[in-house]
Amino acid sequence: MLICNNHVSDTQLSAIDDLAALCRAADGGVPPLYRHLLIEKRATDNNVFYYQDNHLAGFLSVYFFYEDACEISIIVDPTYRRQGIATQMLQSIMPLLLTKQINTVIFSTPAKLNDEWLSRLGFHYQSSEYHMQRHSYEPVLISRRELTMRPATAADIPILSVIDEACFEAAKETDMAARFNSLLNDNNYVIFLASLQEKPVGKAHIRWQSDDAILSDIAILPAYQRQGLGSELLAWCINNSLSQGKTHLALDVETSNQGALDLYTRHGFKTKDANDYWAISIDKLRTLS
């Protein structure tokens, strides 16, 4: 039985966690499920549940992070695989993708899982990321304070856009004003602007959750990098989160970004998952599903 909805209940979230644990044991990891988005009421029915004998055998969720592309996470109980469950869930979500005029679909998988099979099907490898976590009550000592930090406002969107475009390749394909307006209006989200001698030089995003915090988009303008400012910015984010009672912190980083990996490791983060990202055109995906 297929069920589609725009909001995951506590009972459904518990079932998803159980399913993810089974997949992790079998595959060595699970794709990112973005729990903070699952529990929100989204504008469309982005979640698909597949039940068999009252057991959650499969789950799919689609995330519209980009203008003409989306990311899809799929998990299927290992004992129920090769029964067409993933195909049925994809078919059920396809009308929504077409309505949204999606051209490219991005799938994430545990690292090195089914690489040859995905390539044969017409998927194209994009990148790999580590999901890292920090569990500690210990703050980070900031030996030299040079940055001043403050929450960003709508008036800061132009400089936030400049920082993103300079530091993140994907930002060039995004409607920056719309993205930042949405984030700044989210009560569980805050963007901090970092300034050096009153000049904005970096930023960091923190999403507050009930028991933890997710750090993202940590960036220092290229002209100010390699001066210890990135380390100070990260340390400030960690300490600020701890001051809010959040001792469980998480972030994602590309596996090829060795400098960032070293920085996060020095600040107490450890790798939890490694995921590969694969893209396929919507037209090609329709022929497969």
PDB file of C-alpha atoms in Angstrom:
ATOM      1  CA  MET A   1       0.000   0.000   0.000  1.00  0.00           C
ATOM      2  CA  LEU A   2       1.292   3.432  -0.983  1.00  0.00           C
ATOM      3  CA  ILE A   3       0.654   6.513   1.154  1.00  0.00           C
ATOM      4  CA  CYS A   4       1.748  10.016   0.164  1.00  0.00           C
ATOM      5  CA  ASN A   5       1.815  13.010   2.490  1.00  0.00           C
ATOM      6  CA  ASN A   6       3.487  16.359   3.149  1.00  0.00           C
ATOM      7  CA  HIS A   7       4.268  15.840   6.827  1.00  0.00           C
ATOM      8  CA  VAL A   8       5.723  12.905   8.761  1.00  0.00           C
ATOM      9  CA  SER A   9       4.097  12.074  12.093  1.00  0.00           C
ATOM     10  CA  ASP A  10       6.043  10.925  15.155  1.00  0.00           C
ATOM     11  CA  THR A  11       4.884   7.344  14.569  1.00  0.00           C
ATOM     12  CA  GLN A  12       5.934   7.460  10.924  1.00  0.00           C
ATOM     13  CA  LEU A  13       9.279   9.016  11.839  1.00  0.00           C
ATOM     14  CA  SER A  14       9.951   6.170  14.266  1.00  0.00           C
ATOM     15  CA  ALA A  15       9.162   3.648  11.514  1.00  0.00           C
ATOM     16  CA  ILE A  16      11.503   5.496   9.139  1.00  0.00           C
ATOM     17  CA  ASP A  17      14.267   5.345  11.760  1.00  0.00           C
ATOM     18  CA  ASP A  18      13.759   1.588  12.124  1.00  0.00           C
ATOM     19  CA  LEU A  19      13.847   1.140   8.354  1.00  0.00           C
ATOM     20  CA  ALA A  20      16.981   3.280   8.075  1.00  0.00           C
ATOM     21  CA  ALA A  21      18.696   1.146  10.733  1.00  0.00           C
ATOM     22  CA  LEU A  22      18.013  -1.998   8.682  1.00  0.00           C
ATOM     23  CA  CYS A  23      19.410  -0.334   5.564  1.00  0.00           C
ATOM     24  CA  ARG A  24      22.476   0.935   7.410  1.00  0.00           C
ATOM     25  CA  ALA A  25      23.243  -2.560   8.669  1.00  0.00           C
ATOM     26  CA  ALA A  26      22.971  -3.992   5.150  1.00  0.00           C
ATOM     27  CA  ASP A  27      24.574  -1.198   3.124  1.00  0.00           C
ATOM     28  CA  GLY A  28      27.012   0.421   5.521  1.00  0.00           C
ATOM     29  CA  GLY A  29      25.099   3.696   5.468  1.00  0.00           C
ATOM     30  CA  VAL A  30      21.910   5.458   4.420  1.00  0.00           C
ATOM     31  CA  PRO A  31      21.201   8.437   2.178  1.00  0.00           C
ATOM     32  CA  PRO A  32      20.476  11.736   3.936  1.00  0.00           C
ATOM     33  CA  LEU A  33      16.818  11.923   4.955  1.00  0.00           C
ATOM     34  CA  TYR A  34      16.761  15.540   6.200  1.00  0.00           C
ATOM     35  CA  ARG A  35      14.656  14.812   9.260  1.00  0.00           C
ATOM     36  CA  HIS A  36      14.068  18.511   9.924  1.00  0.00           C
ATOM     37  CA  LEU A  37      12.252  18.746   6.582  1.00  0.00           C
ATOM     38  CA  LEU A  38      10.287  15.536   7.049  1.00  0.00           C
ATOM     39  CA  ILE A  39       8.602  16.844  10.183  1.00  0.00           C
ATOM     40  CA  GLU A  40       7.678  20.158   8.554  1.00  0.00           C
ATOM     41  CA  LYS A  41       4.419  20.617   6.670  1.00  0.00           C
ATOM     42  CA  ARG A  42       5.584  21.096   3.106  1.00  0.00           C
ATOM     43  CA  ALA A  43       3.524  22.628   0.321  1.00  0.00           C
ATOM     44  CA  THR A  44       3.193  19.372  -1.626  1.00  0.00           C
ATOM     45  CA  ASP A  45       3.045  15.634  -0.897  1.00  0.00           C
ATOM     46  CA  ASN A  46       6.790  15.003  -1.045  1.00  0.00           C
ATOM     47  CA  ASN A  47       6.822  11.804   1.040  1.00  0.00           C
ATOM     48  CA  VAL A  48       5.918   8.309  -0.145  1.00  0.00           C
ATOM     49  CA  PHE A  49       5.463   5.355   2.232  1.00  0.00           C
ATOM     50  CA  TYR A  50       5.253   1.770   0.983  1.00  0.00           C
ATOM     51  CA  TYR A  51       3.628  -0.644   3.430  1.00  0.00           C
ATOM     52  CA  GLN A  52       3.481  -4.401   3.055  1.00  0.00           C
ATOM     53  CA  ASP A  53       1.726  -6.496   5.710  1.00  0.00           C
ATOM     54  CA  ASN A  54       1.515  -3.390   7.935  1.00  0.00           C
ATOM     55  CA  HIS A  55       5.308  -3.068   7.770  1.00  0.00           C
ATOM     56  CA  LEU A  56       7.078  -0.023   6.324  1.00  0.00           C
ATOM     57  CA  ALA A  57       9.055  -1.667   3.540  1.00  0.00           C
ATOM     58  CA  GLY A  58      10.032   1.468   1.641  1.00  0.00           C
ATOM     59  CA  PHE A  59      10.230   5.225   2.002  1.00  0.00           C
ATOM     60  CA  LEU A  60      10.913   8.021  -0.481  1.00  0.00           C
ATOM     61  CA  SER A  61      11.139  11.764  -0.031  1.00  0.00           C
ATOM     62  CA  VAL A  62      11.835  14.479  -2.589  1.00  0.00           C
ATOM     63  CA  TYR A  63      13.540  17.774  -1.765  1.00  0.00           C
ATOM     64  CA  PHE A  64      13.294  20.792  -4.042  1.00  0.00           C
ATOM     65  CA  PHE A  65      16.600  22.439  -3.207  1.00  0.00           C
ATOM     66  CA  TYR A  66      17.203  23.804  -6.723  1.00  0.00           C
ATOM     67  CA  GLU A  67      15.290  25.685  -9.419  1.00  0.00           C
ATOM     68  CA  ASP A  68      15.026  22.901 -12.010  1.00  0.00           C
ATOM     69  CA  ALA A  69      16.517  19.952 -10.117  1.00  0.00           C
ATOM     70  CA  CYS A  70      15.536  18.006  -7.026  1.00  0.00           C
ATOM     71  CA  GLU A  71      17.099  15.499  -4.669  1.00  0.00           C
ATOM     72  CA  ILE A  72      15.411  12.184  -3.877  1.00  0.00           C
ATOM     73  CA  SER A  73      16.207   9.844  -0.998  1.00  0.00           C
ATOM     74  CA  ILE A  74      14.965   6.247  -1.174  1.00  0.00           C
ATOM     75  CA  ILE A  75      15.352   3.454   1.361  1.00  0.00           C
ATOM     76  CA  VAL A  76      13.930  -0.060   0.999  1.00  0.00           C
ATOM     77  CA  ASP A  77      14.013  -2.841   3.586  1.00  0.00           C
ATOM     78  CA  PRO A  78      16.743  -5.284   2.431  1.00  0.00           C
ATOM     79  CA  THR A  79      14.367  -8.263   2.766  1.00  0.00           C
ATOM     80  CA  TYR A  80      11.854  -6.591   0.422  1.00  0.00           C
ATOM     81  CA  ARG A  81      14.231  -5.538  -2.338  1.00  0.00           C
ATOM     82  CA  ARG A  82      14.021  -6.600  -5.985  1.00  0.00           C
ATOM     83  CA  GLN A  83      10.222  -6.465  -5.816  1.00  0.00           C
ATOM     84  CA  GLY A  84       9.798  -3.173  -7.683  1.00  0.00           C
ATOM     85  CA  ILE A  85       9.067  -1.144  -4.536  1.00  0.00           C
ATOM     86  CA  ALA A  86      11.446   1.699  -5.431  1.00  0.00           C
ATOM     87  CA  THR A  87       9.992   1.811  -8.943  1.00  0.00           C
ATOM     88  CA  GLN A  88       6.437   2.076  -7.619  1.00  0.00           C
ATOM     89  CA  MET A  89       7.392   4.902  -5.274  1.00  0.00           C
ATOM     90  CA  LEU A  90       9.147   6.763  -8.082  1.00  0.00           C
ATOM     91  CA  GLN A  91       6.131   6.355 -10.349  1.00  0.00           C
ATOM     92  CA  SER A  92       3.882   7.804  -7.653  1.00  0.00           C
ATOM     93  CA  ILE A  93       6.058  10.910  -7.245  1.00  0.00           C
ATOM     94  CA  MET A  94       6.671  11.475 -10.977  1.00  0.00           C
ATOM     95  CA  PRO A  95       3.563  13.679 -11.569  1.00  0.00           C
ATOM     96  CA  LEU A  96       4.810  16.078  -8.893  1.00  0.00           C
ATOM     97  CA  LEU A  97       8.239  16.313 -10.542  1.00  0.00           C
ATOM     98  CA  LEU A  98       6.643  17.060 -13.905  1.00  0.00           C
ATOM     99  CA  THR A  99       4.367  19.687 -12.371  1.00  0.00           C
ATOM    100  CA  LYS A 100       7.418  21.347 -10.828  1.00  0.00           C
ATOM    101  CA  GLN A 101       9.136  21.251 -14.263  1.00  0.00           C
ATOM    102  CA  ILE A 102      12.105  19.360 -12.883  1.00  0.00           C
ATOM    103  CA  ASN A 103      14.788  18.582 -15.469  1.00  0.00           C
ATOM    104  CA  THR A 104      17.342  16.736 -13.342  1.00  0.00           C
ATOM    105  CA  VAL A 105      16.914  14.330 -10.441  1.00  0.00           C
ATOM    106  CA  ILE A 106      19.736  13.766  -7.948  1.00  0.00           C
ATOM    107  CA  PHE A 107      19.913  10.554  -5.919  1.00  0.00           C
ATOM    108  CA  SER A 108      22.190   9.919  -2.958  1.00  0.00           C
ATOM    109  CA  THR A 109      23.490   6.473  -2.035  1.00  0.00           C
ATOM    110  CA  PRO A 110      25.949   5.086   0.517  1.00  0.00           C
ATOM    111  CA  ALA A 111      29.452   5.530  -0.890  1.00  0.00           C
ATOM    112  CA  LYS A 112      30.568   3.035  -3.543  1.00  0.00           C
ATOM    113  CA  LEU A 113      27.217   1.211  -3.458  1.00  0.00           C
ATOM    114  CA  ASN A 114      25.984   0.042  -6.888  1.00  0.00           C
ATOM    115  CA  ASP A 115      28.340   2.353  -8.819  1.00  0.00           C
ATOM    116  CA  GLU A 116      28.552   0.154 -11.923  1.00  0.00           C
ATOM    117  CA  TRP A 117      24.802  -0.520 -11.929  1.00  0.00           C
ATOM    118  CA  LEU A 118      23.947   3.185 -11.689  1.00  0.00           C
ATOM    119  CA  SER A 119      26.367   4.026 -14.499  1.00  0.00           C
ATOM    120  CA  ARG A 120      24.823   1.388 -16.763  1.00  0.00           C
ATOM    121  CA  LEU A 121      21.368   2.848 -16.125  1.00  0.00           C
ATOM    122  CA  GLY A 122      22.481   6.279 -17.297  1.00  0.00           C
ATOM    123  CA  PHE A 123      23.171   8.005 -13.985  1.00  0.00           C
ATOM    124  CA  HIS A 124      26.099  10.443 -13.841  1.00  0.00           C
ATOM    125  CA  TYR A 125      28.296  10.696 -10.766  1.00  0.00           C
ATOM    126  CA  GLN A 126      28.315  14.214  -9.282  1.00  0.00           C
ATOM    127  CA  SER A 127      30.165  14.286  -5.966  1.00  0.00           C
ATOM    128  CA  SER A 128      30.614  12.621  -2.583  1.00  0.00           C
ATOM    129  CA  GLU A 129      30.022  13.954   0.921  1.00  0.00           C
ATOM    130  CA  TYR A 130      30.794  12.962   4.473  1.00  0.00           C
ATOM    131  CA  HIS A 131      28.139  13.449   7.126  1.00  0.00           C
ATOM    132  CA  MET A 132      30.016  14.416  10.287  1.00  0.00           C
ATOM    133  CA  GLN A 133      28.835  14.709  13.884  1.00  0.00           C
ATOM    134  CA  ARG A 134      30.185  16.152  17.121  1.00  0.00           C
ATOM    135  CA  HIS A 135      28.972  14.908  20.514  1.00  0.00           C
ATOM    136  CA  SER A 136      30.616  16.933  23.259  1.00  0.00           C
ATOM    137  CA  TYR A 137      29.927  19.382  26.055  1.00  0.00           C
ATOM    138  CA  GLU A 138      33.403  20.887  25.596  1.00  0.00           C
ATOM    139  CA  PRO A 139      33.599  24.370  24.046  1.00  0.00           C
ATOM    140  CA  VAL A 140      36.408  25.314  21.676  1.00  0.00           C
ATOM    141  CA  LEU A 141      39.048  27.721  22.922  1.00  0.00           C
ATOM    142  CA  ILE A 142      39.356  30.747  20.627  1.00  0.00           C
ATOM    143  CA  SER A 143      42.859  32.047  21.289  1.00  0.00           C
ATOM    144  CA  ARG A 144      42.589  35.084  19.026  1.00  0.00           C
ATOM    145  CA  ARG A 145      39.259  36.781  18.388  1.00  0.00           C
ATOM    146  CA  GLU A 146      39.151  38.807  15.199  1.00  0.00           C
ATOM    147  CA  LEU A 147      35.614  38.284  13.925  1.00  0.00           C
ATOM    148  CA  THR A 148      32.469  39.983  15.112  1.00  0.00           C
ATOM    149  CA  MET A 149      29.283  37.989  14.650  1.00  0.00           C
ATOM    150  CA  ARG A 150      25.656  38.999  14.323  1.00  0.00           C
ATOM    151  CA  PRO A 151      22.441  37.467  12.954  1.00  0.00           C
ATOM    152  CA  ALA A 152      21.844  38.418   9.326  1.00  0.00           C
ATOM    153  CA  THR A 153      18.707  40.264   8.221  1.00  0.00           C
ATOM    154  CA  ALA A 154      16.964  40.780   4.891  1.00  0.00           C
ATOM    155  CA  ALA A 155      19.123  43.868   4.361  1.00  0.00           C
ATOM    156  CA  ASP A 156      22.173  41.563   4.252  1.00  0.00           C
ATOM    157  CA  ILE A 157      20.918  39.419   1.362  1.00  0.00           C
ATOM    158  CA  PRO A 158      23.176  41.155  -1.222  1.00  0.00           C
ATOM    159  CA  ILE A 159      26.375  40.440   0.751  1.00  0.00           C
ATOM    160  CA  LEU A 160      25.176  36.934   1.670  1.00  0.00           C
ATOM    161  CA  SER A 161      24.719  36.293  -2.053  1.00  0.00           C
ATOM    162  CA  VAL A 162      28.199  37.618  -2.824  1.00  0.00           C
ATOM    163  CA  ILE A 163      29.734  35.273  -0.242  1.00  0.00           C
ATOM    164  CA  ASP A 164      27.805  32.263  -1.538  1.00  0.00           C
ATOM    165  CA  GLU A 165      28.678  32.952  -5.177  1.00  0.00           C
ATOM    166  CA  ALA A 166      32.358  33.307  -4.271  1.00  0.00           C
ATOM    167  CA  CYS A 167      32.506  30.169  -2.121  1.00  0.00           C
ATOM    168  CA  PHE A 168      29.954  27.677  -3.485  1.00  0.00           C
ATOM    169  CA  GLU A 169      29.782  26.597  -7.128  1.00  0.00           C
ATOM    170  CA  ALA A 170      26.132  25.517  -6.865  1.00  0.00           C
ATOM    171  CA  ALA A 171      25.111  29.010  -5.738  1.00  0.00           C
ATOM    172  CA  LYS A 172      25.491  30.300  -9.284  1.00  0.00           C
ATOM    173  CA  GLU A 173      22.492  28.187 -10.334  1.00  0.00           C
ATOM    174  CA  THR A 174      20.221  29.288  -7.482  1.00  0.00           C
ATOM    175  CA  ASP A 175      17.785  32.164  -7.012  1.00  0.00           C
ATOM    176  CA  MET A 176      19.752  33.606  -4.119  1.00  0.00           C
ATOM    177  CA  ALA A 177      17.268  36.276  -3.055  1.00  0.00           C
ATOM    178  CA  ALA A 178      14.405  33.792  -2.837  1.00  0.00           C
ATOM    179  CA  ARG A 179      16.554  31.263  -0.986  1.00  0.00           C
ATOM    180  CA  PHE A 180      17.777  33.705   1.645  1.00  0.00           C
ATOM    181  CA  ASN A 181      14.336  35.238   2.124  1.00  0.00           C
ATOM    182  CA  SER A 182      12.975  31.768   2.833  1.00  0.00           C
ATOM    183  CA  LEU A 183      15.766  30.911   5.279  1.00  0.00           C
ATOM    184  CA  LEU A 184      15.561  34.224   7.126  1.00  0.00           C
ATOM    185  CA  ASN A 185      11.824  33.713   7.638  1.00  0.00           C
ATOM    186  CA  ASP A 186      12.345  30.261   9.175  1.00  0.00           C
ATOM    187  CA  ASN A 187      12.085  30.503  12.967  1.00  0.00           C
ATOM    188  CA  ASN A 188      14.296  27.428  13.397  1.00  0.00           C
ATOM    189  CA  TYR A 189      17.066  28.775  11.200  1.00  0.00           C
ATOM    190  CA  VAL A 190      19.622  31.530  11.696  1.00  0.00           C
ATOM    191  CA  ILE A 191      22.333  32.918   9.437  1.00  0.00           C
ATOM    192  CA  PHE A 192      25.270  34.560  11.173  1.00  0.00           C
ATOM    193  CA  LEU A 193      27.313  37.179   9.353  1.00  0.00           C
ATOM    194  CA  ALA A 194      31.005  37.380  10.247  1.00  0.00           C
ATOM    195  CA  SER A 195      32.810  40.716   9.931  1.00  0.00           C
ATOM    196  CA  LEU A 196      36.477  41.631  10.152  1.00  0.00           C
ATOM    197  CA  GLN A 197      37.042  45.255  11.134  1.00  0.00           C
ATOM    198  CA  GLU A 198      33.386  45.952  10.263  1.00  0.00           C
ATOM    199  CA  LYS A 199      33.719  44.407   6.783  1.00  0.00           C
ATOM    200  CA  PRO A 200      31.575  41.282   6.117  1.00  0.00           C
ATOM    201  CA  VAL A 201      33.933  38.449   5.201  1.00  0.00           C
ATOM    202  CA  GLY A 202      32.013  35.249   5.951  1.00  0.00           C
ATOM    203  CA  LYS A 203      28.884  33.559   7.180  1.00  0.00           C
ATOM    204  CA  ALA A 204      27.511  30.384   8.731  1.00  0.00           C
ATOM    205  CA  HIS A 205      24.058  28.825   8.929  1.00  0.00           C
ATOM    206  CA  ILE A 206      22.633  26.987  11.940  1.00  0.00           C
ATOM    207  CA  ARG A 207      19.367  25.064  11.977  1.00  0.00           C
ATOM    208  CA  TRP A 208      18.046  24.495  15.476  1.00  0.00           C
ATOM    209  CA  GLN A 209      16.363  21.177  16.203  1.00  0.00           C
ATOM    210  CA  SER A 210      14.865  19.834  19.408  1.00  0.00           C
ATOM    211  CA  ASP A 211      18.036  18.093  20.586  1.00  0.00           C
ATOM    212  CA  ASP A 212      20.729  19.180  18.174  1.00  0.00           C
ATOM    213  CA  ALA A 213      21.924  21.733  15.639  1.00  0.00           C
ATOM    214  CA  ILE A 214      22.896  21.412  11.985  1.00  0.00           C
ATOM    215  CA  LEU A 215      25.738  23.612  10.754  1.00  0.00           C
ATOM    216  CA  SER A 216      26.000  24.454   7.061  1.00  0.00           C
ATOM    217  CA  ASP A 217      27.216  26.992   4.497  1.00  0.00           C
ATOM    218  CA  ILE A 218      30.251  27.899   6.596  1.00  0.00           C
ATOM    219  CA  ALA A 219      32.247  30.215   4.359  1.00  0.00           C
ATOM    220  CA  ILE A 220      34.979  32.847   4.355  1.00  0.00           C
ATOM    221  CA  LEU A 221      35.573  35.003   1.268  1.00  0.00           C
ATOM    222  CA  PRO A 222      38.586  33.699  -0.709  1.00  0.00           C
ATOM    223  CA  ALA A 223      40.635  36.862  -0.102  1.00  0.00           C
ATOM    224  CA  TYR A 224      40.420  36.266   3.658  1.00  0.00           C
ATOM    225  CA  GLN A 225      41.043  32.530   3.732  1.00  0.00           C
ATOM    226  CA  ARG A 226      44.147  30.854   5.212  1.00  0.00           C
ATOM    227  CA  GLN A 227      44.234  33.379   8.047  1.00  0.00           C
ATOM    228  CA  GLY A 228      42.564  31.264  10.718  1.00  0.00           C
ATOM    229  CA  LEU A 229      39.197  32.969  10.249  1.00  0.00           C
ATOM    230  CA  GLY A 230      37.438  29.780   9.151  1.00  0.00           C
ATOM    231  CA  SER A 231      38.610  28.047  12.314  1.00  0.00           C
ATOM    232  CA  GLU A 232      37.392  30.961  14.438  1.00  0.00           C
ATOM    233  CA  LEU A 233      34.031  31.002  12.643  1.00  0.00           C
ATOM    234  CA  LEU A 234      33.522  27.266  13.171  1.00  0.00           C
ATOM    235  CA  ALA A 235      34.580  27.487  16.815  1.00  0.00           C
ATOM    236  CA  TRP A 236      32.138  30.346  17.375  1.00  0.00           C
ATOM    237  CA  CYS A 237      29.305  28.281  15.844  1.00  0.00           C
ATOM    238  CA  ILE A 238      30.144  25.330  18.092  1.00  0.00           C
ATOM    239  CA  ASN A 239      30.291  27.476  21.222  1.00  0.00           C
ATOM    240  CA  ASN A 240      27.114  29.343  20.315  1.00  0.00           C
ATOM    241  CA  SER A 241      25.311  26.031  19.825  1.00  0.00           C
ATOM    242  CA  LEU A 242      26.569  24.759  23.179  1.00  0.00           C
ATOM    243  CA  SER A 243      25.285  27.929  24.835  1.00  0.00           C
ATOM    244  CA  GLN A 244      21.846  26.997  23.471  1.00  0.00           C
ATOM    245  CA  GLY A 245      22.101  23.553  25.058  1.00  0.00           C
ATOM    246  CA  LYS A 246      22.892  21.778  21.777  1.00  0.00           C
ATOM    247  CA  THR A 247      25.683  19.268  22.383  1.00  0.00           C
ATOM    248  CA  HIS A 248      24.948  17.160  19.301  1.00  0.00           C
ATOM    249  CA  LEU A 249      26.114  18.982  16.170  1.00  0.00           C
ATOM    250  CA  ALA A 250      26.112  17.789  12.565  1.00  0.00           C
ATOM    251  CA  LEU A 251      27.355  19.001   9.189  1.00  0.00           C
ATOM    252  CA  ASP A 252      28.101  17.749   5.675  1.00  0.00           C
ATOM    253  CA  VAL A 253      31.286  18.282   3.686  1.00  0.00           C
ATOM    254  CA  GLU A 254      32.497  17.178   0.257  1.00  0.00           C
ATOM    255  CA  THR A 255      35.003  14.351   0.512  1.00  0.00           C
ATOM    256  CA  SER A 256      37.331  16.214  -1.867  1.00  0.00           C
ATOM    257  CA  ASN A 257      37.552  19.257   0.434  1.00  0.00           C
ATOM    258  CA  GLN A 258      40.504  18.078   2.485  1.00  0.00           C
ATOM    259  CA  GLY A 259      41.052  21.460   4.104  1.00  0.00           C
ATOM    260  CA  ALA A 260      37.515  21.558   5.483  1.00  0.00           C
ATOM    261  CA  LEU A 261      37.725  17.909   6.552  1.00  0.00           C
ATOM    262  CA  ASP A 262      40.889  18.607   8.520  1.00  0.00           C
ATOM    263  CA  LEU A 263      39.293  21.692  10.082  1.00  0.00           C
ATOM    264  CA  TYR A 264      36.169  19.846  11.195  1.00  0.00           C
ATOM    265  CA  THR A 265      38.192  16.926  12.535  1.00  0.00           C
ATOM    266  CA  ARG A 266      40.374  19.273  14.594  1.00  0.00           C
ATOM    267  CA  HIS A 267      37.210  20.709  16.124  1.00  0.00           C
ATOM    268  CA  GLY A 268      35.923  17.325  17.247  1.00  0.00           C
ATOM    269  CA  PHE A 269      33.707  16.201  14.362  1.00  0.00           C
ATOM    270  CA  LYS A 270      33.746  12.544  13.322  1.00  0.00           C
ATOM    271  CA  THR A 271      32.517  10.949  10.104  1.00  0.00           C
ATOM    272  CA  LYS A 272      29.180   9.166  10.457  1.00  0.00           C
ATOM    273  CA  ASP A 273      28.233   8.453   6.830  1.00  0.00           C
ATOM    274  CA  ALA A 274      29.729   8.778   3.362  1.00  0.00           C
ATOM    275  CA  ASN A 275      27.358   9.341   0.452  1.00  0.00           C
ATOM    276  CA  ASP A 276      27.704   9.568  -3.317  1.00  0.00           C
ATOM    277  CA  TYR A 277      25.434  11.780  -5.416  1.00  0.00           C
ATOM    278  CA  TRP A 278      24.232  10.681  -8.841  1.00  0.00           C
ATOM    279  CA  ALA A 279      22.200  12.700 -11.349  1.00  0.00           C
ATOM    280  CA  ILE A 280      19.890  11.640 -14.152  1.00  0.00           C
ATOM    281  CA  SER A 281      17.624  13.559 -16.510  1.00  0.00           C
ATOM    282  CA  ILE A 282      13.906  13.395 -15.798  1.00  0.00           C
ATOM    283  CA  ASP A 283      13.300  12.024 -19.300  1.00  0.00           C
ATOM    284  CA  LYS A 284      15.762   9.182 -18.784  1.00  0.00           C
ATOM    285  CA  LEU A 285      14.336   8.438 -15.342  1.00  0.00           C
ATOM    286  CA  ARG A 286      10.822   8.144 -16.782  1.00  0.00           C
ATOM    287  CA  THR A 287      12.000   5.417 -19.151  1.00  0.00           C
ATOM    288  CA  LEU A 288      13.480   3.493 -16.214  1.00  0.00           C
ATOM    289  CA  SER A 289      10.453   3.788 -13.925  1.00  0.00           C
TER     290      SER A 289
END
